[in-house]
Amino acid sequence: MTLNQTKNGVWIYDTTLRDGSQQEGISLSVEDKLKIAHKLDELGIPFIEGGWPGANPKDVQFFWQLKEEPLSQAEVVAFCSTRRPHKSAENDPMLQTILAAGTRWVTIFGKSWDLHVTEGLKTTLDENCAMIRDTIALLRSNGRKVIYDAEHWFDGYQSNPEYALKTLTTAVEAGAEWLVLCDTNGGTLPQTVSSVVQTVVKHLGINPNDEQSPKLGIHTHNDSETAVASSLVAVENGARMVQGTINGYGERCGNANLCSVIPNLQLKLNYSCLESEQLTKLTPTSRIIDEIVNFAPDPHAPYVGRSAFAHKGGIHVSAVERNPLTYEHINPNVIGNERRIVISDQAGISNIVAKARAFGINLDRKDPACADILQRTKELENQGYQFEVAEASFELLVYELLQQRLEMFQLKGFQVNCDMLRGEEALLSDAVATIKVSVNGEDILEAAEGNGPVSALDAALRKALVKFYPQIADFHLTDYKVRILDSTAGTDAVTRVLVESSDGKRRWTTIGVSSNILDASYQAVVAGIEYGLLQRKGETVVESDYRVGNNVV
Amino acid sequence: MTLNQTKNGVWIYDTTLRDGSQQEGISLSVEDKLKIAHKLDELGIPFIEGGWPGANPKDVQFFWQLKEEPLSQAEVVAFCSTRRPHKSAENDPMLQTILAAGTRWVTIFGKSWDLHVTEGLKTTLDENCAMIRDTIALLRSNGRKVIYDAEHWFDGYQSNPEYALKTLTTAVEAGAEWLVLCDTNGGTLPQTVSSVVQTVVKHLGINPNDEQSPKLGIHTHNDSETAVASSLVAVENGARMVQGTINGYGERCGNANLCSVIPNLQLKLNYSCLESEQLTKLTPTSRIIDEIVNFAPDPHAPYVGRSAFAHKGGIHVSAVERNPLTYEHINPNVIGNERRIVISDQAGISNIVAKARAFGINLDRKDPACADILQRTKELENQGYQFEVAEASFELLVYELLQQRLEMFQLKGFQVNCDMLRGEEALLSDAVATIKVSVNGEDILEAAEGNGPVSALDAALRKALVKFYPQIADFHLTDYKVRILDSTAGTDAVTRVLVESSDGKRRWTTIGVSSNILDASYQAVVAGIEYGLLQRKGETVVESDYRVGNNVV
């Protein structure tokens, strides 16, 4: 018997791959979907909705490829609507595709709202019930287990309670194992969800502790910013399945955010969703899936955000260090997140000391360097530097003020030329950068081409330095972001460039600020290379004057 | 008697300027704070917390300048802690600063949690009550009205209910008009908030309809993603003040989001917070304040987000157009938002037709142009264009495929040179762009300087065109964003540039995509100029071959 089958077990049903991918800006390849499914499987999610094969050829492919690389424990679920009005379920091509997907579980969604039946489907209320009945019956007769998603259920119940309840009893009688009440438009508040769920439990004689009784689930959207709270009250009133998405992805304002639902249920309301060791994967999973869908993780996300356990302002920070529980609602490690001391223009000495400790430098708070670092940080932040998003640059700043910064090279200057000529078809572009640097007194002049000025400059700089610092060959830029600080002056304003670099193992972010985008990019690129070298200073370096053991930290 | 004094009136208390500004990345100048205060005043917020003068010199300045440009109806409130342990309130410099701020209302926060008294303040439980009593008494004797914020109240109540309640009765006896229960760490779930508020109401004999009874407020944080729901249940159980921030700004995961609290209370639970005409300012206010703090508005924000009423996917869209209430939980116009038909790679013909109608073009869905537009949109989105964030570019695309696009000029080519030399102090930078265009057969060659390559190119292009299109003189870039699409390849990857332009009245966003950042910037800048000209085609244009009346649409 799995954890979810225990008395307080709640089954988490993830629909990131189907409902979540409806979010603007998300467009998943089959490869992406497979990656996400395996991440959810590792996290321990028992039900993963893979997609709607009938409606989307990409999803047919997904279910097919998943057979090649099956999940370890999760049930992957195919999603489909009920049969079309006045047509047989047997010959419904969409239902044939669903059976072909070959999943043990199928989720069928049907109409609960009379208005949607008569206006949307343009059929009768009785025919809609027949559609629900026939569809579930067909699947059952083919040995499938069925989850019934009652679309627009709460609005339907407001409009016509008897009919809404009738669609549920129809689904139960046809053999559905789970009934999921959906707040499709996201307008229902928790208070209403609570009372309506109580009515359903009473009407259908639902008892979470009786294997024979139908089982209830909840599916909410966040249009009223109460999707998580509504999921919780539904569980407290007898629901034992919560449908939602990682990071709350979804159309409009998103679905119930499983990254908040799970810890709320498990750490605060004593329900069981995941094993504790799985729960520590919650934060990494949230971030990895953001990467796969190519979103920057929301730093302010509850539980899993980078700022969820961030502390700012001196006094506060020293208090947290004395007794975390007085300032943190849970221990961040339980969900794989961590406490963070924020460096910002509100930074106090305590923050500086705590932050430095975080990367292995023990500063005495009486050390005058602390005051220097604090003052320099504030000066730079007034110019537009933002160290809370570029901690590698802050680390370099600390080394500098401790006179421990590595002087890699001196820049003599660089020149970048871009020519763009109207060719037959499109613009023919050509960018060349020439750079002159001096390394240990030796002048180096190198030139390189690139797709654009920044990549040309980056290439020329690496070309000039790699002979001295061969590790540079392993580094590459993984992200490059530009932001205008004074957003009233457009391209003439101060430009902030953030560069993320990687050596294949880890990633770090550095910052550059200048009125010239190239200058700002140059600063960030150089800091990225320098930080990478610091991280690998232990490695043997050939042909280099940057001696190993001549420890810079 | 104002609206909030009616039976179902709820007083909204905004703390964007104090608690909200604790959010990472927010750093407000006095000017910013004044602008925000006036926007909140126009929205009709009755209480605006201006800051903590004692703790922050900027805030002293804010209250001082506000006297020069007073608010029309809102009460601006000064925030402060209780006096220090074992010191007199009269001589407490911080309290003197508060009185100097000269506000009619003052919010005092005090400790409710025994642990914070003994471990944080390092004093006795009795002394903490004395600190609350003396501080409020001093302010009352100076004619101030007092709101008492009970910090960490819910955690305090769990730890020591009697003491937590005692701090409240102390505040009431000392003359506090409002008692605000704060969930400072954001860990309390709505179910608990509900039962605890009931206890407080009972214990203090609170009756919202009795002018003589103490009044209750709620202040929540979003660490459990339930701040909005907790505020709502508190009101349903007798609280009549909600403290929160615009867009849910705040430390860690933010404060209760007033942009969701207000419409939930007013449109769904029948409480009164704002006059209906003020409520229509909610969305614009949310966006303007995002601009002031220099954040990109969250498209997925409930109620006020650009995507909150966005519809994707063909069938769905036609259904919405038939009967909005079947797919929208409220009418977006009520809060000043609007329905949006999303153009995306899922776009169907219906979306294209609906979208075109939105900017005044009536397409017949049978018109072959619809299919062309749909196909071209999908091709471009596969290359990295994202029209959902650059609707001006989509509009231009539609004109193009309808053969209605204005051919402003032809680019012959451009060259950009940047020289960066190490000077005495910093890098001396110099960027020059040369551009050759042909307008109505006439070749124009112009050169211009700029802070960087993009601004130089922008300047050269405008210089070449302004003679033909004088309106260009009014246009300027208001924002410039760069994003790397393939985030594994850094600067060599495809670059997407978004440019926001303004003519001082309205703003529009255009997009460019290329492996060369300059090429992508050029595309976006040109589209921005072209779109601006289209918007102002009615105006008389001198010395221009771009004839007025030769209507391009």
Short mmCIF file of N, CA and C in Angstrom, two decimals, chain A residues 237-305:
data_model
loop_
_atom_site.label_atom_id
_atom_site.label_comp_id
_atom_site.label_asym_id
_atom_site.label_seq_id
_atom_site.Cartn_x
_atom_site.Cartn_y
_atom_site.Cartn_z
N ASN A 237 -12.57 18.92 3.33
CA ASN A 237 -13.97 18.49 3.33
C ASN A 237 -14.18 17.16 2.63
N GLY A 238 -13.11 16.43 2.32
CA GLY A 238 -13.29 15.07 1.82
C GLY A 238 -12.67 14.74 0.48
N ALA A 239 -12.15 15.73 -0.25
CA ALA A 239 -11.48 15.42 -1.52
C ALA A 239 -10.14 14.74 -1.21
N ARG A 240 -9.73 13.79 -2.05
CA ARG A 240 -8.46 13.10 -1.82
C ARG A 240 -7.57 13.11 -3.05
N MET A 241 -7.95 13.92 -4.05
CA MET A 241 -7.08 14.16 -5.21
C MET A 241 -7.03 15.65 -5.46
N VAL A 242 -5.82 16.20 -5.69
CA VAL A 242 -5.70 17.59 -6.08
C VAL A 242 -5.02 17.64 -7.45
N GLN A 243 -5.69 18.26 -8.41
CA GLN A 243 -5.11 18.46 -9.73
C GLN A 243 -4.52 19.87 -9.80
N GLY A 244 -3.31 19.96 -10.30
CA GLY A 244 -2.67 21.26 -10.43
C GLY A 244 -1.44 21.16 -11.30
N THR A 245 -0.65 22.24 -11.34
CA THR A 245 0.54 22.26 -12.18
C THR A 245 1.74 22.74 -11.39
N ILE A 246 2.93 22.37 -11.85
CA ILE A 246 4.16 22.87 -11.25
C ILE A 246 4.26 24.37 -11.54
N ASN A 247 4.62 25.13 -10.52
CA ASN A 247 4.75 26.59 -10.64
C ASN A 247 3.45 27.27 -11.03
N GLY A 248 2.33 26.56 -10.93
CA GLY A 248 1.04 27.17 -11.22
C GLY A 248 0.85 27.58 -12.67
N TYR A 249 1.61 26.96 -13.59
CA TYR A 249 1.40 27.28 -15.01
C TYR A 249 -0.05 27.02 -15.37
N GLY A 250 -0.52 27.74 -16.37
CA GLY A 250 -1.85 27.49 -16.89
C GLY A 250 -2.40 28.71 -17.60
N GLU A 251 -3.48 28.51 -18.31
CA GLU A 251 -4.09 29.58 -19.08
C GLU A 251 -4.48 30.73 -18.14
N ARG A 252 -4.53 31.94 -18.68
CA ARG A 252 -4.94 33.15 -17.93
C ARG A 252 -4.05 33.37 -16.70
N CYS A 253 -4.56 33.04 -15.52
CA CYS A 253 -3.80 33.27 -14.28
C CYS A 253 -3.22 31.98 -13.73
N GLY A 254 -3.37 30.90 -14.46
CA GLY A 254 -2.75 29.64 -14.07
C GLY A 254 -3.66 28.72 -13.27
N ASN A 255 -3.15 27.50 -13.04
CA ASN A 255 -3.84 26.46 -12.25
C ASN A 255 -3.36 26.51 -10.81
N ALA A 256 -3.96 25.69 -9.96
CA ALA A 256 -3.50 25.55 -8.58
C ALA A 256 -2.03 25.15 -8.62
N ASN A 257 -1.21 25.85 -7.86
CA ASN A 257 0.24 25.65 -7.88
C ASN A 257 0.61 24.50 -6.94
N LEU A 258 1.02 23.36 -7.53
CA LEU A 258 1.36 22.18 -6.71
C LEU A 258 2.55 22.45 -5.81
N CYS A 259 3.41 23.40 -6.20
CA CYS A 259 4.58 23.70 -5.35
C CYS A 259 4.16 24.35 -4.04
N SER A 260 2.94 24.87 -3.97
CA SER A 260 2.42 25.39 -2.70
C SER A 260 1.41 24.42 -2.08
N VAL A 261 0.61 23.78 -2.93
CA VAL A 261 -0.41 22.84 -2.42
C VAL A 261 0.26 21.72 -1.63
N ILE A 262 1.29 21.11 -2.20
CA ILE A 262 1.92 19.94 -1.57
C ILE A 262 2.48 20.28 -0.19
N PRO A 263 3.37 21.30 -0.05
CA PRO A 263 3.87 21.58 1.31
C PRO A 263 2.79 22.03 2.27
N ASN A 264 1.79 22.77 1.79
CA ASN A 264 0.70 23.17 2.70
C ASN A 264 -0.01 21.94 3.25
N LEU A 265 -0.35 20.99 2.37
CA LEU A 265 -1.06 19.78 2.81
C LEU A 265 -0.19 18.96 3.74
N GLN A 266 1.07 18.80 3.36
CA GLN A 266 1.91 17.85 4.08
C GLN A 266 2.54 18.42 5.34
N LEU A 267 3.01 19.68 5.28
CA LEU A 267 3.73 20.24 6.43
C LEU A 267 2.81 20.96 7.40
N LYS A 268 1.62 21.36 6.93
CA LYS A 268 0.77 22.16 7.81
C LYS A 268 -0.55 21.49 8.16
N LEU A 269 -1.04 20.63 7.28
CA LEU A 269 -2.34 20.00 7.55
C LEU A 269 -2.22 18.50 7.78
N ASN A 270 -0.98 18.00 7.80
CA ASN A 270 -0.73 16.58 8.13
C ASN A 270 -1.38 15.57 7.18
N TYR A 271 -1.49 15.92 5.90
CA TYR A 271 -1.86 14.92 4.90
C TYR A 271 -0.56 14.38 4.30
N SER A 272 -0.62 13.19 3.69
CA SER A 272 0.58 12.64 3.05
C SER A 272 0.44 12.72 1.54
N CYS A 273 1.41 13.35 0.90
CA CYS A 273 1.43 13.42 -0.58
C CYS A 273 2.69 12.76 -1.10
N LEU A 274 3.85 13.11 -0.54
CA LEU A 274 5.14 12.61 -0.98
C LEU A 274 5.93 12.11 0.22
N GLU A 275 6.86 11.18 -0.03
CA GLU A 275 7.79 10.78 1.03
C GLU A 275 8.68 11.99 1.34
N SER A 276 9.16 12.12 2.58
CA SER A 276 9.94 13.31 2.96
C SER A 276 11.14 13.51 2.05
N GLU A 277 11.82 12.39 1.67
CA GLU A 277 13.01 12.58 0.81
C GLU A 277 12.61 13.07 -0.57
N GLN A 278 11.38 12.71 -1.00
CA GLN A 278 10.90 13.24 -2.28
C GLN A 278 10.61 14.73 -2.14
N LEU A 279 10.04 15.11 -0.99
CA LEU A 279 9.67 16.51 -0.78
C LEU A 279 10.87 17.44 -0.92
N THR A 280 12.07 16.94 -0.56
CA THR A 280 13.26 17.80 -0.70
C THR A 280 13.59 18.06 -2.18
N LYS A 281 12.94 17.33 -3.09
CA LYS A 281 13.18 17.58 -4.53
C LYS A 281 12.23 18.64 -5.08
N LEU A 282 11.33 19.16 -4.22
CA LEU A 282 10.30 20.07 -4.73
C LEU A 282 10.92 21.32 -5.37
N THR A 283 11.83 22.00 -4.65
CA THR A 283 12.43 23.23 -5.17
C THR A 283 13.25 22.96 -6.44
N PRO A 284 14.19 21.97 -6.41
CA PRO A 284 14.92 21.69 -7.66
C PRO A 284 13.99 21.36 -8.83
N THR A 285 12.94 20.59 -8.57
CA THR A 285 12.03 20.23 -9.67
C THR A 285 11.36 21.47 -10.24
N SER A 286 10.92 22.36 -9.35
CA SER A 286 10.30 23.61 -9.81
C SER A 286 11.24 24.39 -10.72
N ARG A 287 12.51 24.48 -10.32
CA ARG A 287 13.48 25.28 -11.10
C ARG A 287 13.83 24.60 -12.42
N ILE A 288 14.01 23.26 -12.38
CA ILE A 288 14.37 22.54 -13.61
C ILE A 288 13.25 22.67 -14.64
N ILE A 289 11.99 22.54 -14.17
CA ILE A 289 10.88 22.62 -15.12
C ILE A 289 10.76 24.04 -15.67
N ASP A 290 11.04 25.06 -14.85
CA ASP A 290 11.09 26.42 -15.39
C ASP A 290 12.13 26.50 -16.51
N GLU A 291 13.27 25.85 -16.29
CA GLU A 291 14.32 25.87 -17.32
C GLU A 291 13.84 25.19 -18.59
N ILE A 292 13.16 24.05 -18.43
CA ILE A 292 12.71 23.31 -19.62
C ILE A 292 11.71 24.15 -20.42
N VAL A 293 10.78 24.82 -19.73
CA VAL A 293 9.81 25.65 -20.47
C VAL A 293 10.42 27.01 -20.82
N ASN A 294 11.68 27.23 -20.37
CA ASN A 294 12.42 28.45 -20.69
C ASN A 294 11.82 29.71 -20.04
N PHE A 295 11.43 29.59 -18.78
CA PHE A 295 11.01 30.75 -17.99
C PHE A 295 12.07 31.03 -16.94
N ALA A 296 12.23 32.31 -16.61
CA ALA A 296 13.06 32.64 -15.46
C ALA A 296 12.25 32.32 -14.20
N PRO A 297 12.77 31.51 -13.28
CA PRO A 297 12.01 31.18 -12.08
C PRO A 297 11.57 32.45 -11.34
N ASP A 298 10.34 32.45 -10.81
CA ASP A 298 9.83 33.58 -10.06
C ASP A 298 10.50 33.60 -8.69
N PRO A 299 11.35 34.63 -8.42
CA PRO A 299 12.06 34.63 -7.14
C PRO A 299 11.13 34.71 -5.95
N HIS A 300 9.91 35.22 -6.16
CA HIS A 300 8.99 35.44 -5.04
C HIS A 300 7.99 34.30 -4.87
N ALA A 301 8.16 33.22 -5.62
CA ALA A 301 7.24 32.09 -5.50
C ALA A 301 7.25 31.55 -4.07
N PRO A 302 6.05 31.32 -3.48
CA PRO A 302 5.99 30.72 -2.15
C PRO A 302 6.75 29.38 -2.11
N TYR A 303 7.36 29.10 -0.99
CA TYR A 303 8.11 27.86 -0.75
C TYR A 303 9.35 27.69 -1.64
N VAL A 304 9.20 27.72 -2.97
CA VAL A 304 10.31 27.33 -3.85
C VAL A 304 11.08 28.50 -4.44
N GLY A 305 10.62 29.74 -4.24
CA GLY A 305 11.30 30.89 -4.84
C GLY A 305 12.64 31.20 -4.17
#
